[in-house]
Coordinates of N, CA and C in Angstrom, one line a residue:
M1083 N 17.2 -19.5 -8.9 CA 16.4 -18.3 -8.5 C 17.4 -17.1 -8.4
T1084 N 17.0 -16.0 -9.0 CA 17.8 -14.8 -9.0 C 17.8 -14.1 -7.6
R1085 N 18.9 -13.7 -7.0 CA 18.9 -13.1 -5.7 C 19.4 -11.7 -5.8
L1086 N 19.0 -10.9 -4.9 CA 19.4 -9.5 -4.8 C 20.9 -9.4 -4.6
A1087 N 21.6 -8.7 -5.4 CA 23.0 -8.6 -5.2 C 23.4 -7.9 -3.9
P1088 N 24.4 -8.4 -3.2 CA 24.8 -7.8 -1.9 C 24.9 -6.3 -1.9
R1089 N 25.5 -5.8 -3.0 CA 25.7 -4.3 -3.1 C 24.4 -3.6 -3.1
T1090 N 23.4 -4.1 -3.8 CA 22.1 -3.5 -3.8 C 21.5 -3.5 -2.4
S1091 N 21.6 -4.6 -1.7 CA 21.1 -4.7 -0.4 C 21.7 -3.6 0.5
V1092 N 23.0 -3.4 0.4 CA 23.7 -2.4 1.2 C 23.2 -1.0 0.9
V1093 N 23.0 -0.8 -0.4 CA 22.5 0.6 -0.9 C 21.1 0.8 -0.3
L1094 N 20.2 -0.2 -0.4 CA 18.9 -0.1 0.1 C 18.9 0.2 1.6
A1095 N 19.7 -0.6 2.3 CA 19.8 -0.4 3.8 C 20.3 1.0 4.1
A1096 N 21.3 1.5 3.5 CA 21.8 2.8 3.7 C 20.8 3.9 3.4
A1097 N 20.1 3.7 2.3 CA 19.1 4.7 1.9 C 17.9 4.7 2.9
A1098 N 17.6 3.5 3.4 CA 16.5 3.4 4.4 C 16.9 4.2 5.6
V1099 N 18.1 4.1 6.1 CA 18.5 4.9 7.3 C 18.4 6.4 7.0
V1100 N 18.8 6.8 5.8 CA 18.7 8.3 5.5 C 17.3 8.7 5.4
V1101 N 16.4 7.9 4.7 CA 15.0 8.3 4.5 C 14.3 8.2 5.9
A1102 N 14.6 7.2 6.7 CA 14.0 7.1 8.0 C 14.3 8.3 8.8
G1103 N 15.5 8.9 8.7 CA 15.8 10.1 9.4 C 15.0 11.3 8.9
A1104 N 14.8 11.3 7.6 CA 14.0 12.4 7.1 C 12.5 12.3 7.5
V1105 N 12.0 11.0 7.6 CA 10.7 10.8 8.1 C 10.6 11.3 9.6
S1106 N 11.6 11.0 10.4 CA 11.5 11.4 11.8 C 11.5 12.9 11.9
L1107 N 12.4 13.6 11.1 CA 12.4 15.0 11.2 C 11.1 15.6 10.7
A1108 N 10.5 15.0 9.6 CA 9.3 15.5 9.1 C 8.2 15.5 10.1
G1109 N 8.2 14.4 10.9 CA 7.2 14.2 11.9 C 7.2 15.3 12.9
C1110 N 8.3 16.1 13.1 CA 8.3 17.2 14.0 C 7.7 18.5 13.5
S1111 N 7.4 18.5 12.2 CA 6.9 19.7 11.6 C 5.4 19.8 11.7
T1112 N 4.8 21.0 11.6 CA 3.4 21.2 11.6 C 3.0 22.2 10.5
V1113 N 1.7 22.2 10.1 CA 1.2 23.1 9.1 C 0.9 24.4 9.8
A1114 N 1.4 25.5 9.3 CA 1.2 26.8 9.9 C -0.1 27.4 9.4
D1115 N -0.4 27.2 8.1 CA -1.5 27.9 7.5 C -2.8 27.2 7.6
G1116 N -2.8 25.9 8.1 CA -4.0 25.1 8.2 C -4.6 24.7 6.8
S1117 N -3.8 24.8 5.8 CA -4.3 24.4 4.5 C -4.6 22.9 4.4
S1118 N -5.6 22.6 3.5 CA -6.0 21.2 3.4 C -5.2 20.5 2.4
H1119 N -5.3 19.1 2.4 CA -4.6 18.3 1.5 C -5.4 18.2 0.2
S1120 N -4.6 17.8 -0.9 CA -5.3 17.6 -2.1 C -6.1 16.4 -2.2
A1121 N -7.2 16.4 -3.0 CA -8.0 15.2 -3.2 C -7.6 14.5 -4.5
V1122 N -8.5 13.7 -5.0 CA -8.1 12.9 -6.2 C -7.7 13.8 -7.3
S1123 N -8.4 14.9 -7.5 CA -8.1 15.8 -8.7 C -7.1 16.9 -8.3
G1124 N -6.6 16.9 -7.1 CA -5.7 17.9 -6.7 C -4.3 17.8 -7.2
E1125 N -3.4 18.7 -6.9 CA -2.0 18.7 -7.3 C -1.3 17.6 -6.6
R1126 N -0.6 16.8 -7.3 CA 0.1 15.6 -6.7 C 1.3 16.1 -5.9
A1127 N 1.7 15.3 -4.9 CA 2.9 15.5 -4.2 C 4.0 14.7 -4.8
T1128 N 5.2 15.1 -4.8 CA 6.3 14.4 -5.4 C 7.5 14.4 -4.4
S1129 N 8.4 13.5 -4.7 CA 9.6 13.4 -3.8 C 10.4 14.7 -3.8
Q1130 N 10.3 15.5 -4.9 CA 11.0 16.7 -4.9 C 10.3 17.8 -4.1
H1131 N 9.0 17.6 -3.9 CA 8.2 18.6 -3.1 C 7.4 17.9 -2.1
P1132 N 8.1 17.4 -1.0 CA 7.4 16.6 0.0 C 6.3 17.4 0.7
A1133 N 5.2 16.6 1.0 CA 4.1 17.2 1.7 C 4.5 17.4 3.2
V1134 N 3.8 18.4 3.8 CA 4.1 18.6 5.2 C 3.1 17.9 6.1
P1135 N 3.6 17.1 7.0 CA 2.7 16.3 7.9 C 1.8 17.2 8.7
T1136 N 0.6 16.7 9.1 CA -0.3 17.5 9.9 C -0.6 16.9 11.2
G1137 N 0.0 15.8 11.6 CA -0.3 15.3 12.9 C 0.1 13.8 13.0
V1138 N -0.1 13.2 14.1 CA 0.3 11.8 14.3 C -0.9 11.0 14.0
P1139 N -0.8 10.0 13.2 CA -2.0 9.1 12.9 C -2.4 8.3 14.0
T1140 N -3.7 8.0 14.1 CA -4.2 7.1 15.1 C -4.8 5.9 14.5
A1141 N -5.0 4.8 15.2 CA -5.6 3.6 14.7 C -7.0 3.9 14.2
V1142 N -7.3 3.5 13.0 CA -8.6 3.8 12.3 C -9.4 2.5 12.1
R1143 N -10.6 2.5 12.5 CA -11.5 1.4 12.3 C -12.6 1.8 11.3
G1144 N -13.0 0.8 10.5 CA -14.1 1.1 9.6 C -15.4 0.9 10.2
T1145 N -16.4 1.2 9.4 CA -17.8 0.8 9.7 C -18.2 -0.5 9.2
G1146 N -19.1 -1.2 9.9 CA -19.5 -2.6 9.4 C -18.5 -3.6 10.0
T1147 N -18.8 -4.8 9.8 CA -18.0 -5.9 10.3 C -17.6 -6.9 9.1
L1148 N -16.6 -7.6 9.3 CA -16.2 -8.6 8.4 C -17.2 -9.8 8.4
G1149 N -17.5 -10.3 7.3 CA -18.5 -11.4 7.2 C -17.8 -12.8 7.5
E1150 N -18.7 -13.8 7.7 CA -18.2 -15.1 7.9 C -17.3 -15.6 6.7
G1151 N -16.2 -16.2 7.0 CA -15.3 -16.7 6.0 C -14.2 -15.8 5.6
F1152 N -14.1 -14.6 6.3 CA -12.9 -13.7 6.0 C -11.7 -14.2 6.8
A1153 N -11.9 -14.3 8.1 CA -10.9 -14.9 9.0 C -11.6 -15.3 10.3
D1154 N -11.0 -16.3 11.0 CA -11.6 -16.8 12.2 C -11.3 -15.8 13.3
P1155 N -12.4 -15.2 13.8 CA -12.1 -14.2 14.9 C -11.5 -14.8 16.2
E1156 N -11.7 -16.1 16.4 CA -11.2 -16.7 17.6 C -9.7 -17.1 17.4
H1157 N -9.3 -17.2 16.2 CA -7.9 -17.5 15.9 C -7.4 -16.6 14.8
P1158 N -7.1 -15.4 15.1 CA -6.6 -14.4 14.1 C -5.4 -14.9 13.4
P1159 N -5.2 -14.5 12.1 CA -4.1 -14.9 11.4 C -2.8 -14.5 12.0
A1160 N -1.8 -15.3 12.0 CA -0.5 -15.0 12.5 C 0.2 -14.0 11.6
P1161 N 1.2 -13.3 12.1 CA 2.0 -12.4 11.3 C 2.5 -13.1 10.1
E1162 N 2.5 -12.4 8.9 CA 3.0 -12.9 7.7 C 2.1 -14.0 7.1
A1163 N 1.0 -14.3 7.7 CA 0.1 -15.4 7.2 C -0.6 -14.9 6.0
T1164 N -1.1 -15.9 5.2 CA -2.0 -15.6 4.1 C -3.4 -16.1 4.4
V1165 N -4.4 -15.2 4.2 CA -5.8 -15.6 4.3 C -6.5 -15.5 3.0
S1166 N -7.4 -16.4 2.8 CA -8.2 -16.4 1.5 C -9.6 -16.2 1.9
P1167 N -10.1 -15.0 2.0 CA -11.4 -14.7 2.5 C -12.5 -15.2 1.4
S1168 N -13.6 -15.6 2.0 CA -14.8 -15.9 1.1 C -15.2 -14.7 0.3
P1169 N -15.6 -14.9 -1.0 CA -16.0 -13.7 -1.8 C -17.2 -13.0 -1.1
G1170 N -17.0 -11.7 -1.0 CA -18.1 -10.9 -0.5 C -18.0 -10.7 1.1
S1171 N -17.1 -11.4 1.7 CA -17.1 -11.4 3.2 C -16.6 -10.0 3.7
W1172 N -16.1 -9.2 2.8 CA -15.7 -7.8 3.1 C -16.7 -6.7 2.7
D1173 N -17.8 -7.1 2.1 CA -18.7 -6.1 1.6 C -19.3 -5.2 2.6
D1174 N -19.5 -5.6 3.8 CA -20.1 -4.8 4.8 C -19.2 -3.7 5.4
V1175 N -17.9 -3.8 5.1 CA -16.9 -2.9 5.7 C -16.7 -1.7 4.8
A1176 N -16.7 -0.5 5.4 CA -16.5 0.7 4.7 C -15.6 1.6 5.5
P1177 N -14.8 2.5 4.9 CA -14.0 3.4 5.6 C -14.8 4.5 6.3
P1178 N -14.4 5.0 7.5 CA -15.1 6.0 8.2 C -15.1 7.3 7.5
A1179 N -16.0 8.2 7.9 CA -16.0 9.6 7.3 C -14.6 10.2 7.5
G1180 N -14.2 10.9 6.5 CA -12.9 11.7 6.6 C -11.7 10.8 6.3
Y1181 N -11.9 9.6 5.9 CA -10.8 8.6 5.6 C -9.9 9.2 4.5
R1182 N -8.6 9.1 4.7 CA -7.7 9.7 3.8 C -6.5 8.8 3.5
V1183 N -6.2 8.6 2.2 CA -5.2 7.7 1.8 C -4.2 8.4 0.9
V1184 N -3.0 7.9 0.9 CA -2.0 8.3 -0.1 C -1.9 7.2 -1.1
L1185 N -1.9 7.5 -2.4 CA -1.7 6.6 -3.5 C -0.3 6.7 -4.0
L1186 N 0.6 5.7 -3.7 CA 2.0 5.8 -4.0 C 2.3 4.9 -5.2
S1187 N 2.8 5.6 -6.3 CA 3.0 4.9 -7.5 C 4.3 5.3 -8.3
P1188 N 4.7 4.5 -9.2 CA 5.9 4.9 -10.0 C 5.5 5.9 -11.1
G1189 N 6.5 6.6 -11.6 CA 6.3 7.6 -12.5 C 6.0 7.1 -13.9
D1190 N 6.4 5.9 -14.3 CA 6.1 5.4 -15.6 C 5.3 4.1 -15.4
P1191 N 4.1 4.2 -15.1 CA 3.3 3.0 -14.8 C 3.1 2.0 -16.0
S1192 N 3.0 0.8 -15.7 CA 2.6 -0.3 -16.6 C 1.1 -0.2 -16.8
P1193 N 0.6 -0.9 -17.8 CA -0.9 -1.0 -17.9 C -1.5 -1.7 -16.7
E1194 N -0.8 -2.7 -16.1 CA -1.3 -3.3 -14.8 C -1.4 -2.3 -13.7
T1195 N -0.3 -1.4 -13.6 CA -0.3 -0.4 -12.5 C -1.4 0.6 -12.7
E1196 N -1.7 1.0 -14.0 CA -2.7 1.9 -14.3 C -4.1 1.4 -13.9
T1197 N -4.3 0.1 -14.1 CA -5.5 -0.6 -13.7 C -5.7 -0.5 -12.2
L1198 N -4.7 -0.7 -11.5 CA -4.7 -0.6 -10.0 C -5.1 0.8 -9.6
A1199 N -4.5 1.8 -10.2 CA -4.7 3.2 -9.9 C -6.2 3.5 -10.2
D1200 N -6.7 3.0 -11.3 CA -8.1 3.3 -11.6 C -9.0 2.7 -10.6
A1201 N -8.7 1.5 -10.1 CA -9.5 0.9 -9.0 C -9.5 1.7 -7.7
V1202 N -8.3 2.3 -7.4 CA -8.3 3.1 -6.2 C -9.1 4.4 -6.4
D1203 N -9.1 5.0 -7.6 CA -9.9 6.2 -7.8 C -11.4 5.9 -7.8
A1204 N -11.8 4.8 -8.4 CA -13.2 4.4 -8.4 C -13.7 4.1 -7.0
W1205 N -12.9 3.4 -6.2 CA -13.2 3.1 -4.8 C -13.3 4.4 -4.0
A1206 N -12.4 5.3 -4.2 CA -12.3 6.5 -3.4 C -13.6 7.4 -3.7
E1207 N -13.9 7.4 -5.0 CA -15.1 8.2 -5.3 C -16.4 7.6 -4.7
A1208 N -16.5 6.3 -4.8 CA -17.7 5.6 -4.3 C -17.8 5.8 -2.8
E1209 N -16.7 5.8 -2.1 CA -16.7 5.8 -0.6 C -16.4 7.2 0.0
D1210 N -16.2 8.2 -0.9 CA -15.9 9.6 -0.4 C -14.6 9.6 0.4
V1211 N -13.6 9.0 -0.2 CA -12.3 8.9 0.4 C -11.4 9.9 -0.3
T1212 N -10.6 10.7 0.5 CA -9.7 11.6 0.0 C -8.4 10.9 -0.4
V1213 N -7.9 11.1 -1.6 CA -6.7 10.5 -2.1 C -5.6 11.5 -2.4
V1214 N -4.4 11.4 -1.9 CA -3.3 12.2 -2.1 C -2.3 11.4 -3.0
P1215 N -2.1 11.8 -4.2 CA -1.2 11.0 -5.1 C 0.3 11.4 -4.7
V1216 N 1.1 10.4 -4.6 CA 2.6 10.6 -4.5 C 3.2 9.8 -5.5
V1217 N 4.0 10.4 -6.4 CA 4.6 9.7 -7.5 C 6.1 9.7 -7.5
A1218 N 6.7 8.6 -7.6 CA 8.2 8.5 -7.7 C 8.5 8.7 -9.2
D1219 N 9.0 9.9 -9.5 CA 9.2 10.2 -11.0 C 10.3 9.4 -11.6
S1220 N 11.3 8.9 -10.8 CA 12.3 8.1 -11.4 C 12.7 7.1 -10.4
A1221 N 13.6 6.1 -10.8 CA 14.1 5.1 -9.9 C 14.8 5.7 -8.7
D1222 N 15.5 6.8 -8.9 CA 16.2 7.4 -7.8 C 15.3 8.0 -6.7
D1223 N 14.0 8.3 -7.1 CA 13.1 8.9 -6.2 C 12.2 8.0 -5.4
R1224 N 12.4 6.7 -5.6 CA 11.4 5.7 -5.0 C 11.5 5.7 -3.5
L1225 N 12.7 5.6 -3.0 CA 12.8 5.6 -1.5 C 12.3 6.9 -0.9
S1226 N 12.7 8.0 -1.5 CA 12.3 9.3 -0.9 C 10.8 9.5 -1.0
S1227 N 10.2 8.9 -2.1 CA 8.8 9.0 -2.3 C 8.0 8.3 -1.1
V1228 N 8.6 7.3 -0.6 CA 7.9 6.6 0.5 C 8.0 7.5 1.8
A1229 N 9.1 8.2 1.9 CA 9.2 9.2 3.0 C 8.1 10.3 2.8
T1230 N 8.0 10.7 1.6 CA 7.0 11.8 1.3 C 5.6 11.2 1.7
A1231 N 5.3 10.0 1.3 CA 4.0 9.4 1.6 C 3.7 9.3 3.1
I1232 N 4.7 8.9 3.8 CA 4.6 8.8 5.3 C 4.4 10.2 5.9
G1233 N 5.1 11.2 5.3 CA 5.0 12.5 5.8 C 3.6 13.1 5.7
E1234 N 2.8 12.5 4.8 CA 1.4 13.0 4.6 C 0.5 12.7 5.8
R1235 N 0.9 11.7 6.7 CA 0.2 11.4 7.8 C -1.3 10.9 7.5
A1236 N -1.4 10.1 6.4 CA -2.7 9.6 6.0 C -3.1 8.4 6.8
D1237 N -4.3 8.0 6.7 CA -4.8 6.9 7.4 C -4.2 5.6 6.8
L1238 N -3.9 5.6 5.5 CA -3.4 4.4 4.8 C -2.6 4.9 3.6
V1239 N -1.4 4.2 3.4 CA -0.7 4.4 2.2 C -0.9 3.2 1.3
I1240 N -1.5 3.4 0.1 CA -1.7 2.3 -0.8 C -0.6 2.4 -1.9
S1241 N 0.2 1.3 -2.0 CA 1.3 1.2 -2.9 C 0.9 0.4 -4.1
I1242 N 1.1 0.9 -5.3 CA 0.8 0.1 -6.5 C 2.1 0.1 -7.4
G1243 N 2.3 -0.9 -8.1 CA 3.4 -1.0 -9.0 C 4.5 -1.8 -8.4
D1244 N 5.0 -2.8 -9.1 CA 6.1 -3.7 -8.6 C 7.3 -2.9 -8.2
E1245 N 7.6 -1.7 -8.9 CA 8.7 -0.9 -8.6 C 8.8 -0.4 -7.2
M1246 N 7.6 -0.3 -6.5 CA 7.5 0.3 -5.2 C 7.7 -0.8 -4.1
V1247 N 7.7 -2.1 -4.4 CA 7.8 -3.1 -3.4 C 9.0 -3.0 -2.5
D1248 N 10.2 -3.0 -3.2 CA 11.4 -2.9 -2.4 C 11.6 -1.7 -1.6
P1249 N 11.2 -0.5 -2.1 CA 11.3 0.7 -1.2 C 10.3 0.6 0.0
I1250 N 9.1 0.1 -0.2 CA 8.2 -0.1 1.0 C 8.9 -1.1 2.0
A1251 N 9.5 -2.2 1.5 CA 10.1 -3.1 2.4 C 11.3 -2.5 3.1
A1252 N 12.0 -1.6 2.5 CA 13.1 -1.0 3.1 C 12.7 0.1 4.2
I1253 N 11.6 0.8 4.0 CA 11.3 1.9 4.9 C 10.2 1.6 5.9
S1254 N 9.3 0.7 5.6 CA 8.2 0.4 6.5 C 8.5 0.0 7.9
P1255 N 9.6 -0.8 8.1 CA 10.0 -1.1 9.5 C 10.4 0.1 10.3
S1256 N 10.8 1.2 9.7 CA 11.2 2.4 10.4 C 10.0 3.3 10.6
A1257 N 8.8 2.9 10.2 CA 7.6 3.8 10.3 C 6.4 2.9 10.7
L1258 N 6.5 2.2 11.8 CA 5.5 1.3 12.3 C 4.2 2.0 12.6
H1259 N 4.2 3.3 12.8 CA 3.0 4.0 13.0 C 2.1 4.1 11.8
Q1260 N 2.7 3.9 10.6 CA 2.0 4.1 9.4 C 1.5 2.8 8.8
Q1261 N 0.2 2.7 8.4 CA -0.3 1.5 7.8 C -0.1 1.6 6.3
F1262 N 0.3 0.5 5.7 CA 0.5 0.4 4.3 C -0.4 -0.8 3.7
L1263 N -0.8 -0.6 2.5 CA -1.5 -1.7 1.7 C -0.8 -1.8 0.4
V1264 N -0.2 -2.9 0.1 CA 0.5 -3.2 -1.1 C -0.6 -3.9 -2.0
L1265 N -0.9 -3.3 -3.1 CA -2.0 -3.8 -3.9 C -1.4 -4.5 -5.2
G1266 N -1.8 -5.7 -5.4 CA -1.3 -6.4 -6.6 C 0.1 -6.9 -6.6
A1267 N 0.6 -7.0 -5.4 CA 2.0 -7.5 -5.1 C 2.1 -7.7 -3.6
E1268 N 3.3 -8.1 -3.1 CA 3.4 -8.3 -1.7 C 4.9 -8.2 -1.3
I1269 N 5.1 -8.1 0.0 CA 6.4 -8.0 0.6 C 6.8 -9.4 1.2
A1270 N 8.0 -9.9 0.9 CA 8.3 -11.2 1.4 C 8.2 -11.4 2.9
E1271 N 8.7 -10.4 3.6 CA 8.6 -10.5 5.1 C 8.1 -9.2 5.7
P1272 N 6.7 -9.0 5.6 CA 6.1 -7.7 6.0 C 6.2 -7.5 7.5
T1273 N 6.3 -6.3 7.9 CA 6.2 -5.9 9.3 C 4.7 -5.8 9.6
S1274 N 4.4 -5.5 10.9 CA 3.0 -5.5 11.3 C 2.1 -4.4 10.7
N1275 N 2.8 -3.5 10.1 CA 2.0 -2.3 9.5 C 1.8 -2.5 8.0
V1276 N 2.2 -3.6 7.4 CA 2.1 -3.8 5.9 C 1.2 -4.9 5.6
T1277 N 0.1 -4.6 4.9 CA -0.9 -5.6 4.5 C -0.8 -5.7 2.9
A1278 N -0.9 -6.9 2.4 CA -0.9 -7.0 0.9 C -2.3 -7.6 0.5
A1279 N -2.7 -7.2 -0.7 CA -3.9 -7.8 -1.4 C -3.4 -8.3 -2.7
D1280 N -3.5 -9.6 -2.9 CA -2.8 -10.2 -4.0 C -3.7 -11.3 -4.6
W1281 N -3.3 -11.9 -5.7 CA -4.1 -13.0 -6.3 C -3.2 -13.8 -7.3
T1282 N -3.7 -14.9 -7.7 CA -3.0 -15.8 -8.6 C -3.0 -15.0 -10.0
G1283 N -1.8 -14.8 -10.4 CA -1.6 -13.9 -11.6 C -0.8 -12.7 -11.3
A1284 N -0.8 -12.3 -10.0 CA 0.1 -11.2 -9.5 C 1.2 -11.9 -8.8
G1285 N 1.6 -11.4 -7.6 CA 2.5 -12.1 -6.8 C 4.0 -11.6 -6.8
F1286 N 4.3 -10.5 -7.3 CA 5.7 -10.0 -7.3 C 6.0 -9.7 -5.8
R1287 N 7.2 -10.1 -5.4 CA 7.6 -10.0 -3.9 C 8.9 -9.3 -3.8
G1288 N 9.4 -8.6 -4.8 CA 10.7 -7.9 -4.6 C 11.7 -8.4 -5.6
E1289 N 12.8 -7.6 -5.8 CA 13.8 -7.9 -6.8 C 14.5 -9.2 -6.4
G1290 N 14.7 -9.5 -5.1 CA 15.4 -10.7 -4.7 C 14.6 -12.0 -5.1
L1291 N 13.3 -11.9 -5.2 CA 12.5 -13.0 -5.6 C 11.9 -12.9 -7.0
G1292 N 11.8 -11.7 -7.5 CA 11.4 -11.6 -8.9 C 9.9 -11.8 -9.0
T1293 N 9.5 -11.9 -10.3 CA 8.2 -12.1 -10.7 C 7.8 -13.5 -10.5
S1294 N 6.6 -13.7 -9.9 CA 6.1 -15.1 -9.7 C 6.0 -15.9 -11.0
S1295 N 6.2 -17.2 -11.0 CA 6.1 -18.0 -12.2 C 4.7 -18.0 -12.7
H1296 N 3.7 -17.6 -11.9 CA 2.3 -17.6 -12.4 C 1.9 -16.2 -12.7
H1297 N 2.8 -15.3 -12.9 CA 2.5 -13.9 -13.2 C 1.7 -13.8 -14.5
D1298 N 0.6 -13.2 -14.5 CA -0.3 -13.1 -15.7 C -0.9 -11.7 -15.8
P1299 N -0.4 -10.8 -16.6 CA -0.9 -9.5 -16.7 C -2.4 -9.4 -17.0
S1300 N -2.9 -10.5 -17.7 CA -4.4 -10.4 -18.0 C -5.3 -10.5 -16.8
T1301 N -4.7 -10.9 -15.7 CA -5.5 -11.0 -14.5 C -5.7 -9.7 -13.8
F1302 N -5.0 -8.6 -14.3 CA -5.1 -7.3 -13.7 C -6.3 -6.6 -14.3
T1303 N -7.5 -7.0 -14.0 CA -8.7 -6.4 -14.5 C -9.3 -5.4 -13.5
D1304 N -10.2 -4.6 -14.0 CA -10.8 -3.6 -13.1 C -11.6 -4.3 -12.0
E1305 N -12.3 -5.4 -12.3 CA -13.1 -6.1 -11.3 C -12.2 -6.7 -10.3
R1306 N -11.1 -7.4 -10.7 CA -10.2 -8.1 -9.8 C -9.5 -7.1 -8.9
A1307 N -9.0 -6.0 -9.5 CA -8.3 -5.0 -8.7 C -9.2 -4.4 -7.7
G1308 N -10.5 -4.1 -8.1 CA -11.4 -3.5 -7.1 C -11.7 -4.4 -6.0
R1309 N -11.9 -5.7 -6.3 CA -12.2 -6.7 -5.2 C -11.0 -6.8 -4.2
A1310 N -9.8 -6.9 -4.8 CA -8.6 -7.0 -3.9 C -8.4 -5.8 -3.1
L1311 N -8.7 -4.6 -3.7 CA -8.5 -3.4 -2.9 C -9.5 -3.3 -1.7
R1312 N -10.8 -3.7 -2.0 CA -11.8 -3.6 -0.9 C -11.5 -4.7 0.2
A1313 N -11.0 -5.8 -0.2 CA -10.7 -6.9 0.7 C -9.5 -6.4 1.6
G1314 N -8.5 -5.9 0.9 CA -7.3 -5.4 1.7 C -7.6 -4.3 2.6
V1315 N -8.4 -3.3 2.2 CA -8.7 -2.2 3.1 C -9.6 -2.7 4.2
A1316 N -10.5 -3.6 3.9 CA -11.4 -4.2 5.0 C -10.5 -4.9 6.1
A1317 N -9.5 -5.6 5.7 CA -8.6 -6.2 6.6 C -7.9 -5.2 7.5
A1318 N -7.3 -4.1 6.9 CA -6.7 -3.1 7.6 C -7.6 -2.4 8.6
L1319 N -8.8 -2.1 8.1 CA -9.8 -1.4 9.0 C -10.3 -2.3 10.1
N1320 N -10.0 -3.6 10.1 CA -10.4 -4.4 11.2 C -9.2 -5.0 12.0
G1321 N -8.0 -4.3 11.9 CA -6.9 -4.6 12.6 C -6.1 -5.9 12.2
L1322 N -6.4 -6.4 11.0 CA -5.7 -7.5 10.4 C -4.7 -7.0 9.5
S1323 N -3.5 -6.6 10.0 CA -2.4 -6.1 9.2 C -1.2 -7.0 9.4
G1324 N -0.3 -6.8 8.5 CA 0.9 -7.6 8.5 C 0.7 -9.0 7.8
I1325 N -0.4 -9.1 7.0 CA -0.7 -10.4 6.4 C -0.9 -10.2 4.9
V1326 N -1.1 -11.3 4.2 CA -1.5 -11.2 2.8 C -2.9 -11.7 2.6
V1327 N -3.7 -10.8 2.0 CA -5.1 -11.2 1.7 C -5.2 -11.6 0.2
W1328 N -5.4 -12.9 0.1 CA -5.4 -13.6 -1.3 C -6.8 -13.7 -1.8
V1329 N -7.1 -13.0 -2.8 CA -8.5 -13.0 -3.4 C -8.6 -14.0 -4.5
A1330 N -9.7 -14.7 -4.6 CA -9.9 -15.7 -5.6 C -10.0 -15.1 -7.0

C-alpha cells in the first residue's frame, strides 16, 4: 500500500495552520455594502479572490424526516461509522428555504467530477438552493480554496473531486463550525463536521490510501450521483454528520 510521504504530511500540516489562521481572521470580517452572494449562474469565487463572510453559521435542519431504514434513531451511528440507508429513505427530507451551499471543486475536473457537479446543479435548481462555486485553479490553490469556501459562511460546503479530499482533511478540524459533504469520495478519519456520500465504484480516501481497488468510473452516473447527494444532504440536515453514507 502506498503511503503519504512524511514530507508531504509536514507540508499539509503547516499549510493547514496557515490557512486556519486565514479562516479565523476572515471570520472577523463583515460585509459593508450588504451585497448578496452569487447563485449557480453567478460569478465564481476563487482562492485568488476570497469571498467575504457574512456571519456565523448556525445549525440547519431540513424539512421532512428520514424514513425507516436510513438509520436507527434509538442507536445513532457512531462517529466515523458507515451507514447503508434503504433506497428512498431520504426522499422526504428537503433543505429549508434560503439554504445556501458552496460547491468546492478542482480547476481541471475529470469526467467523474463533472458528473458530480451536474448533480449538484440539478439538485439545487429543483430545491431552490443557492450555490456559490469555489474553484481551486491549481494544485497550489487547493488548501486556500477550502479557506475561501469556509469564509463564505454557507450552510454546507459540498466538495467534489478526489483532489479536494486531502485539503478538506487538513482544514476541516480547524473549522468545526462548518459542515462539509464530500461527494463521491470520503475522508479516512473525518471529524464531526464532515459527512461523505459514497458508493461501490467510488471510494477515494486521500493520497495516503489512494484509489480504492474497486474504483470504477462507469459508476459515476447522473442517477447515482443524484441519489448519493440527496442521501448525504439528508443526513447532514438531520444531524447525522461525521459519518459515511454508503448508497447502493
